[in-house]
Amino acid sequence: MQRSVVPRTKVAIAVCTYARQEDLERLLVSLQDLQAGPDLCPRVIVIDNDSRKSAETLVQSFQSRLPWPVDYVHEPQAGIPFARNRAIRAAAGDDYLAFVDDDETVDPQWLNALMAVAQKTGAAFVQGPLTMTVEDARDSWWLASGFFKQKSFSDLSPRSESWTNNVLIDLAFVARHNCRFDATLRFDGGSDTLFFQDVVAAGGTGRFAANAMVYEIQKKSRLTWKWATLRQYRYGITRANTVLLRKPRSYAGLYCGIRGTAMVGLGILKLPRGLVLGRAGLADGVALIARGTGVLSGFFGARRREYAR
């Protein structure tokens, strides 16, 4: 009597990269320790968005070092939405697509944790948390400030949006509803935020996988008041862009006006906390002011290119 063979779930792990060989190598090394349950059939796809194909040799060197297939894909059209959409096309035939950033590393149980939530809830996407560290322990205060502090969510809690730094996507849902990353934001941040908002608008649900951990080292070059403030300003512009691209301008104006003004006002109220809490308290106020200013400026057309070449 023949035993029936249960088909394994095919999962593509996508990494979009641009000229970050050292960071990408650390990520690929961490994938060597990745644990995949017996019901999973993973593979890795690296999407190189550099016209010089700078990641090709490195990726090829890992094709014999990982226990599953590693595919190199070159996307010559510059812009992060094109790389992300290329990942969706490259994953055709797979059941799920997991995105992780090229400057992160993954926990050995990362993929299992994402898949456990997806299979339990039937969510169209599952978001995992990010743990940040610093190179120098004396810089740890940055991570507790409003510049870098991460929101936490309970396991299985609903999510209405996500980002591609740590997320699992149901490819069948994406195919049915023709969800794609918006090329309007070619060199701007926010195409991932908008994508998951579109998934929810199409009827998809999002969930949080608290144990699907990825890690990122905030390099010392980023830990400056100028860099961190401009990052929050860009986040604000991103928020304005996602509203402007999907809502009537009248609604977007009301939303950006209320949200941006409230954030600036709250930030100003928080500034005096710096007298008690020191630089971390001051950073909380500055971060809110910068983000609120970005929301207001973004409505009036300000841009801050994150992925310009």
CSV table of C-alpha atoms in Angstrom, one decimal:
chain,number,residue,atom,x,y,z
A,1,MET,CA,0.0,0.0,0.0
A,2,GLN,CA,1.4,3.3,-1.1
A,3,ARG,CA,1.7,6.2,1.4
A,4,SER,CA,0.2,9.5,0.3
A,5,VAL,CA,2.8,12.2,0.1
A,6,VAL,CA,1.8,15.5,1.6
A,7,PRO,CA,3.1,18.4,-0.6
A,8,ARG,CA,5.4,20.7,1.1
A,9,THR,CA,4.7,24.5,1.3
A,10,LYS,CA,7.1,26.4,-1.1
A,11,VAL,CA,8.5,29.6,0.4
A,12,ALA,CA,10.8,32.0,-1.4
A,13,ILE,CA,13.0,34.2,0.7
A,14,ALA,CA,13.6,37.5,-1.2
A,15,VAL,CA,16.4,39.9,-0.5
A,16,CYS,CA,16.5,43.1,-2.5
A,17,THR,CA,20.0,44.6,-2.5
A,18,TYR,CA,22.0,47.5,-3.9
A,19,ALA,CA,25.8,47.7,-3.4
A,20,ARG,CA,25.9,46.3,0.2
A,21,GLN,CA,28.1,43.3,-0.2
A,22,GLU,CA,29.3,43.2,3.4
A,23,ASP,CA,25.8,43.5,4.9
A,24,LEU,CA,24.5,41.0,2.3
A,25,GLU,CA,27.1,38.5,3.2
A,26,ARG,CA,26.2,38.7,6.9
A,27,LEU,CA,22.6,38.0,6.0
A,28,LEU,CA,23.5,35.0,3.8
A,29,VAL,CA,25.7,33.6,6.6
A,30,SER,CA,22.8,33.8,9.0
A,31,LEU,CA,20.6,31.9,6.5
A,32,GLN,CA,23.0,29.0,6.8
A,33,ASP,CA,21.6,28.4,10.3
A,34,LEU,CA,18.0,28.9,9.3
A,35,GLN,CA,15.8,26.0,10.5
A,36,ALA,CA,12.9,25.0,8.2
A,37,GLY,CA,10.2,22.6,9.2
A,38,PRO,CA,9.8,19.3,7.3
A,39,ASP,CA,6.6,20.7,5.7
A,40,LEU,CA,8.5,23.7,4.2
A,41,CYS,CA,10.4,23.9,1.0
A,42,PRO,CA,12.4,27.2,1.0
A,43,ARG,CA,14.6,28.8,-1.5
A,44,VAL,CA,16.5,32.2,-1.5
A,45,ILE,CA,16.2,34.8,-4.2
A,46,VAL,CA,18.6,37.8,-4.2
A,47,ILE,CA,17.4,40.7,-6.4
A,48,ASP,CA,20.3,42.8,-7.4
A,49,ASN,CA,19.2,46.4,-8.3
A,50,ASP,CA,22.7,47.6,-9.1
A,51,SER,CA,23.4,48.1,-12.8
A,52,ARG,CA,27.0,46.8,-12.2
A,53,LYS,CA,25.7,43.4,-10.8
A,54,SER,CA,27.8,44.0,-7.7
A,55,ALA,CA,26.2,41.2,-5.7
A,56,GLU,CA,26.5,38.4,-8.4
A,57,THR,CA,29.8,36.9,-7.4
A,58,LEU,CA,28.9,36.9,-3.7
A,59,VAL,CA,25.5,35.3,-4.3
A,60,GLN,CA,27.0,32.6,-6.5
A,61,SER,CA,29.5,31.7,-3.8
A,62,PHE,CA,26.6,30.9,-1.5
A,63,GLN,CA,24.9,28.6,-3.9
A,64,SER,CA,26.9,25.7,-2.6
A,65,ARG,CA,26.9,26.8,1.0
A,66,LEU,CA,23.1,26.8,1.8
A,67,PRO,CA,21.0,23.7,2.0
A,68,TRP,CA,18.4,25.0,-0.5
A,69,PRO,CA,18.5,26.7,-3.8
A,70,VAL,CA,20.0,30.2,-4.0
A,71,ASP,CA,19.0,32.2,-7.1
A,72,TYR,CA,20.6,35.4,-8.3
A,73,VAL,CA,18.3,37.8,-10.2
A,74,HIS,CA,19.4,41.1,-11.8
A,75,GLU,CA,16.8,43.9,-12.0
A,76,PRO,CA,18.4,46.6,-14.1
A,77,GLN,CA,15.5,49.1,-13.8
A,78,ALA,CA,16.6,51.3,-10.9
A,79,GLY,CA,14.2,51.8,-8.0
A,80,ILE,CA,13.1,49.7,-5.0
A,81,PRO,CA,9.5,49.1,-6.3
A,82,PHE,CA,10.9,47.5,-9.4
A,83,ALA,CA,13.2,45.2,-7.3
A,84,ARG,CA,10.3,44.2,-5.1
A,85,ASN,CA,8.0,43.5,-8.0
A,86,ARG,CA,10.7,41.5,-9.6
A,87,ALA,CA,10.9,39.4,-6.5
A,88,ILE,CA,7.1,38.7,-6.8
A,89,ARG,CA,7.6,37.5,-10.4
A,90,ALA,CA,10.7,35.5,-9.5
A,91,ALA,CA,8.6,33.7,-6.8
A,92,ALA,CA,6.0,32.6,-9.3
A,93,GLY,CA,5.1,29.0,-8.5
A,94,ASP,CA,5.8,29.4,-4.8
A,95,ASP,CA,3.2,29.5,-2.1
A,96,TYR,CA,4.6,32.3,0.0
A,97,LEU,CA,7.2,35.0,-0.3
A,98,ALA,CA,9.2,36.3,2.7
A,99,PHE,CA,11.1,39.6,2.4
A,100,VAL,CA,14.1,40.5,4.6
A,101,ASP,CA,16.4,43.5,4.2
A,102,ASP,CA,19.9,43.1,3.0
A,103,ASP,CA,21.4,44.8,6.1
A,104,GLU,CA,19.7,42.4,8.6
A,105,THR,CA,20.3,38.9,9.9
A,106,VAL,CA,17.7,36.3,10.8
A,107,ASP,CA,17.0,34.1,13.8
A,108,PRO,CA,17.2,30.4,13.1
A,109,GLN,CA,13.5,30.0,13.8
A,110,TRP,CA,12.5,33.1,11.8
A,111,LEU,CA,10.8,31.4,8.9
A,112,ASN,CA,9.1,28.7,11.0
A,113,ALA,CA,7.6,31.5,13.2
A,114,LEU,CA,6.3,33.4,10.3
A,115,MET,CA,4.8,30.3,8.7
A,116,ALA,CA,3.2,29.1,11.9
A,117,VAL,CA,1.2,32.3,12.2
A,118,ALA,CA,0.3,32.3,8.5
A,119,GLN,CA,-1.0,28.7,8.7
A,120,LYS,CA,-2.8,29.3,12.0
A,121,THR,CA,-4.6,32.5,10.9
A,122,GLY,CA,-4.8,32.4,7.1
A,123,ALA,CA,-3.5,36.0,6.9
A,124,ALA,CA,-2.5,37.5,3.6
A,125,PHE,CA,0.6,38.8,5.2
A,126,VAL,CA,2.5,38.2,8.5
A,127,GLN,CA,4.9,40.8,9.9
A,128,GLY,CA,7.7,40.0,12.3
A,129,PRO,CA,9.6,42.3,14.8
A,130,LEU,CA,13.0,43.9,14.4
A,131,THR,CA,15.6,44.0,17.1
A,132,MET,CA,18.2,46.7,16.8
A,133,THR,CA,21.7,46.8,18.3
A,134,VAL,CA,24.6,49.2,18.1
A,135,GLU,CA,28.3,48.7,17.5
A,136,ASP,CA,29.3,50.7,20.7
A,137,ALA,CA,27.4,50.1,23.9
A,138,ARG,CA,27.7,53.8,24.7
A,139,ASP,CA,25.3,54.5,21.8
A,140,SER,CA,22.5,52.3,23.2
A,141,TRP,CA,20.5,55.4,24.3
A,142,TRP,CA,19.7,56.1,20.7
A,143,LEU,CA,17.7,52.8,20.4
A,144,ALA,CA,15.5,53.8,23.4
A,145,SER,CA,14.7,57.2,21.9
A,146,GLY,CA,12.0,58.3,19.5
A,147,PHE,CA,14.5,58.1,16.7
A,148,PHE,CA,14.8,54.3,16.7
A,149,LYS,CA,12.4,52.9,19.2
A,150,GLN,CA,10.3,50.0,17.8
A,151,LYS,CA,6.6,49.5,18.5
A,152,SER,CA,5.8,46.1,20.0
A,153,PHE,CA,2.7,44.0,19.3
A,154,SER,CA,1.4,40.8,20.8
A,155,ASP,CA,1.7,37.5,18.9
A,156,LEU,CA,-1.2,37.0,16.4
A,157,SER,CA,-2.4,40.6,16.8
A,158,PRO,CA,-3.9,42.2,13.7
A,159,ARG,CA,-1.8,44.5,11.5
A,160,SER,CA,-3.2,46.9,8.9
A,161,GLU,CA,0.2,47.7,7.3
A,162,SER,CA,3.7,46.4,7.2
A,163,TRP,CA,7.2,46.8,5.6
A,164,THR,CA,9.5,44.5,3.7
A,165,ASN,CA,12.2,44.3,6.4
A,166,ASN,CA,10.5,41.3,7.9
A,167,VAL,CA,7.3,40.0,6.3
A,168,LEU,CA,5.7,36.9,4.8
A,169,ILE,CA,3.2,37.3,1.9
A,170,ASP,CA,0.5,34.9,0.6
A,171,LEU,CA,1.3,34.8,-3.1
A,172,ALA,CA,-2.1,33.3,-4.0
A,173,PHE,CA,-3.8,36.4,-2.5
A,174,VAL,CA,-1.4,38.8,-4.3
A,175,ALA,CA,-2.0,37.0,-7.6
A,176,ARG,CA,-5.8,37.1,-7.2
A,177,HIS,CA,-5.9,40.8,-6.5
A,178,ASN,CA,-3.0,41.8,-8.7
A,179,CYS,CA,-1.2,43.6,-5.8
A,180,ARG,CA,2.1,45.3,-6.8
A,181,PHE,CA,4.5,47.8,-5.4
A,182,ASP,CA,3.7,51.3,-6.8
A,183,ALA,CA,6.4,52.5,-9.2
A,184,THR,CA,5.3,56.1,-8.5
A,185,LEU,CA,7.5,55.9,-5.4
A,186,ARG,CA,10.5,54.7,-7.5
A,187,PHE,CA,13.2,56.4,-5.4
A,188,ASP,CA,11.1,57.3,-2.4
A,189,GLY,CA,10.4,55.2,0.7
A,190,GLY,CA,6.9,54.0,1.3
A,191,SER,CA,6.1,51.7,-1.6
A,192,ASP,CA,6.1,48.8,0.9
A,193,THR,CA,3.7,50.6,3.3
A,194,LEU,CA,1.4,51.4,0.4
A,195,PHE,CA,1.5,47.8,-0.9
A,196,PHE,CA,0.3,46.4,2.4
A,197,GLN,CA,-2.4,49.1,2.6
A,198,ASP,CA,-3.5,47.9,-0.8
A,199,VAL,CA,-3.6,44.3,0.4
A,200,VAL,CA,-5.9,45.3,3.3
A,201,ALA,CA,-8.1,47.4,1.0
A,202,ALA,CA,-8.4,44.3,-1.2
A,203,GLY,CA,-9.8,42.3,1.8
A,204,GLY,CA,-6.6,40.8,3.1
A,205,THR,CA,-5.7,40.5,6.7
A,206,GLY,CA,-2.4,41.0,8.4
A,207,ARG,CA,-1.0,39.4,11.6
A,208,PHE,CA,2.0,39.8,13.8
A,209,ALA,CA,4.5,37.0,14.6
A,210,ALA,CA,6.2,38.0,17.8
A,211,ASN,CA,8.8,35.2,17.6
A,212,ALA,CA,9.9,35.8,13.9
A,213,MET,CA,12.9,37.8,14.8
A,214,VAL,CA,15.4,39.7,12.6
A,215,TYR,CA,18.3,41.8,13.8
A,216,GLU,CA,19.9,45.0,12.5
A,217,ILE,CA,23.0,46.8,13.7
A,218,GLN,CA,22.6,50.6,13.6
A,219,LYS,CA,26.0,51.6,12.4
A,220,LYS,CA,27.8,54.5,14.1
A,221,SER,CA,27.6,56.6,10.9
A,222,ARG,CA,23.8,56.7,11.3
A,223,LEU,CA,23.9,57.7,15.0
A,224,THR,CA,24.0,61.4,14.4
A,225,TRP,CA,21.3,64.0,15.2
A,226,LYS,CA,21.3,65.1,11.5
A,227,TRP,CA,20.8,61.6,10.1
A,228,ALA,CA,18.2,60.5,12.6
A,229,THR,CA,16.2,63.8,12.3
A,230,LEU,CA,16.2,63.6,8.5
A,231,ARG,CA,15.1,59.9,8.7
A,232,GLN,CA,12.1,60.9,10.8
A,233,TYR,CA,11.3,63.8,8.3
A,234,ARG,CA,11.4,61.3,5.5
A,235,TYR,CA,9.1,58.9,7.4
A,236,GLY,CA,6.6,61.8,7.6
A,237,ILE,CA,6.8,62.5,3.9
A,238,THR,CA,6.2,58.8,3.3
A,239,ARG,CA,3.1,58.9,5.3
A,240,ALA,CA,1.8,61.9,3.3
A,241,ASN,CA,2.6,60.2,0.0
A,242,THR,CA,0.7,57.0,0.9
A,243,VAL,CA,-2.4,59.1,1.6
A,244,LEU,CA,-2.0,61.3,-1.4
A,245,LEU,CA,-1.7,58.4,-3.8
A,246,ARG,CA,-4.9,56.6,-2.6
A,247,LYS,CA,-7.2,59.3,-1.2
A,248,PRO,CA,-8.9,62.4,-2.6
A,249,ARG,CA,-6.8,65.5,-2.1
A,250,SER,CA,-9.4,67.0,0.2
A,251,TYR,CA,-9.2,64.0,2.5
A,252,ALA,CA,-5.4,63.9,2.3
A,253,GLY,CA,-5.2,67.6,3.2
A,254,LEU,CA,-7.4,67.1,6.3
A,255,TYR,CA,-5.5,64.0,7.3
A,256,CYS,CA,-2.0,65.5,6.9
A,257,GLY,CA,-3.0,68.8,8.5
A,258,ILE,CA,-4.4,67.1,11.6
A,259,ARG,CA,-1.7,64.4,11.9
A,260,GLY,CA,1.2,66.6,11.1
A,261,THR,CA,0.2,69.5,13.4
A,262,ALA,CA,-0.6,67.1,16.3
A,263,MET,CA,2.8,65.5,16.0
A,264,VAL,CA,4.7,68.8,15.9
A,265,GLY,CA,2.6,70.1,18.8
A,266,LEU,CA,3.3,66.9,20.9
A,267,GLY,CA,6.9,67.1,20.0
A,268,ILE,CA,7.2,70.6,21.3
A,269,LEU,CA,5.5,69.6,24.5
A,270,LYS,CA,8.0,66.8,24.9
A,271,LEU,CA,11.1,68.9,24.4
A,272,PRO,CA,11.3,70.0,28.1
A,273,ARG,CA,11.7,66.4,29.1
A,274,GLY,CA,15.3,66.7,27.9
A,275,LEU,CA,15.9,68.7,31.1
A,276,VAL,CA,15.0,65.5,33.1
A,277,LEU,CA,15.8,62.6,30.8
A,278,GLY,CA,18.7,64.2,29.0
A,279,ARG,CA,19.4,63.6,25.3
A,280,ALA,CA,17.0,60.7,25.0
A,281,GLY,CA,14.1,62.9,26.2
A,282,LEU,CA,15.2,65.7,23.8
A,283,ALA,CA,15.4,63.1,21.0
A,284,ASP,CA,11.7,62.1,21.6
A,285,GLY,CA,10.6,65.6,21.0
A,286,VAL,CA,12.8,66.3,18.0
A,287,ALA,CA,11.8,63.0,16.4
A,288,LEU,CA,8.1,63.9,16.6
A,289,ILE,CA,8.6,67.4,15.3
A,290,ALA,CA,10.7,66.1,12.4
A,291,ARG,CA,8.1,63.5,11.4
A,292,GLY,CA,5.2,65.9,11.8
A,293,THR,CA,7.0,68.5,9.6
A,294,GLY,CA,7.5,65.7,7.0
A,295,VAL,CA,3.8,64.9,6.9
A,296,LEU,CA,2.9,68.6,6.4
A,297,SER,CA,5.7,69.2,3.9
A,298,GLY,CA,4.9,66.0,2.0
A,299,PHE,CA,1.3,67.1,1.4
A,300,PHE,CA,2.7,70.2,-0.3
A,301,GLY,CA,5.0,68.2,-2.6
A,302,ALA,CA,8.3,67.9,-0.6
A,303,ARG,CA,10.3,64.8,-1.5
A,304,ARG,CA,13.3,63.2,0.1
A,305,ARG,CA,14.7,60.4,-2.1
A,306,GLU,CA,15.8,57.4,-0.1
A,307,TYR,CA,16.8,55.2,-3.0
A,308,ALA,CA,18.1,57.7,-5.5
A,309,ARG,CA,21.2,56.5,-7.4
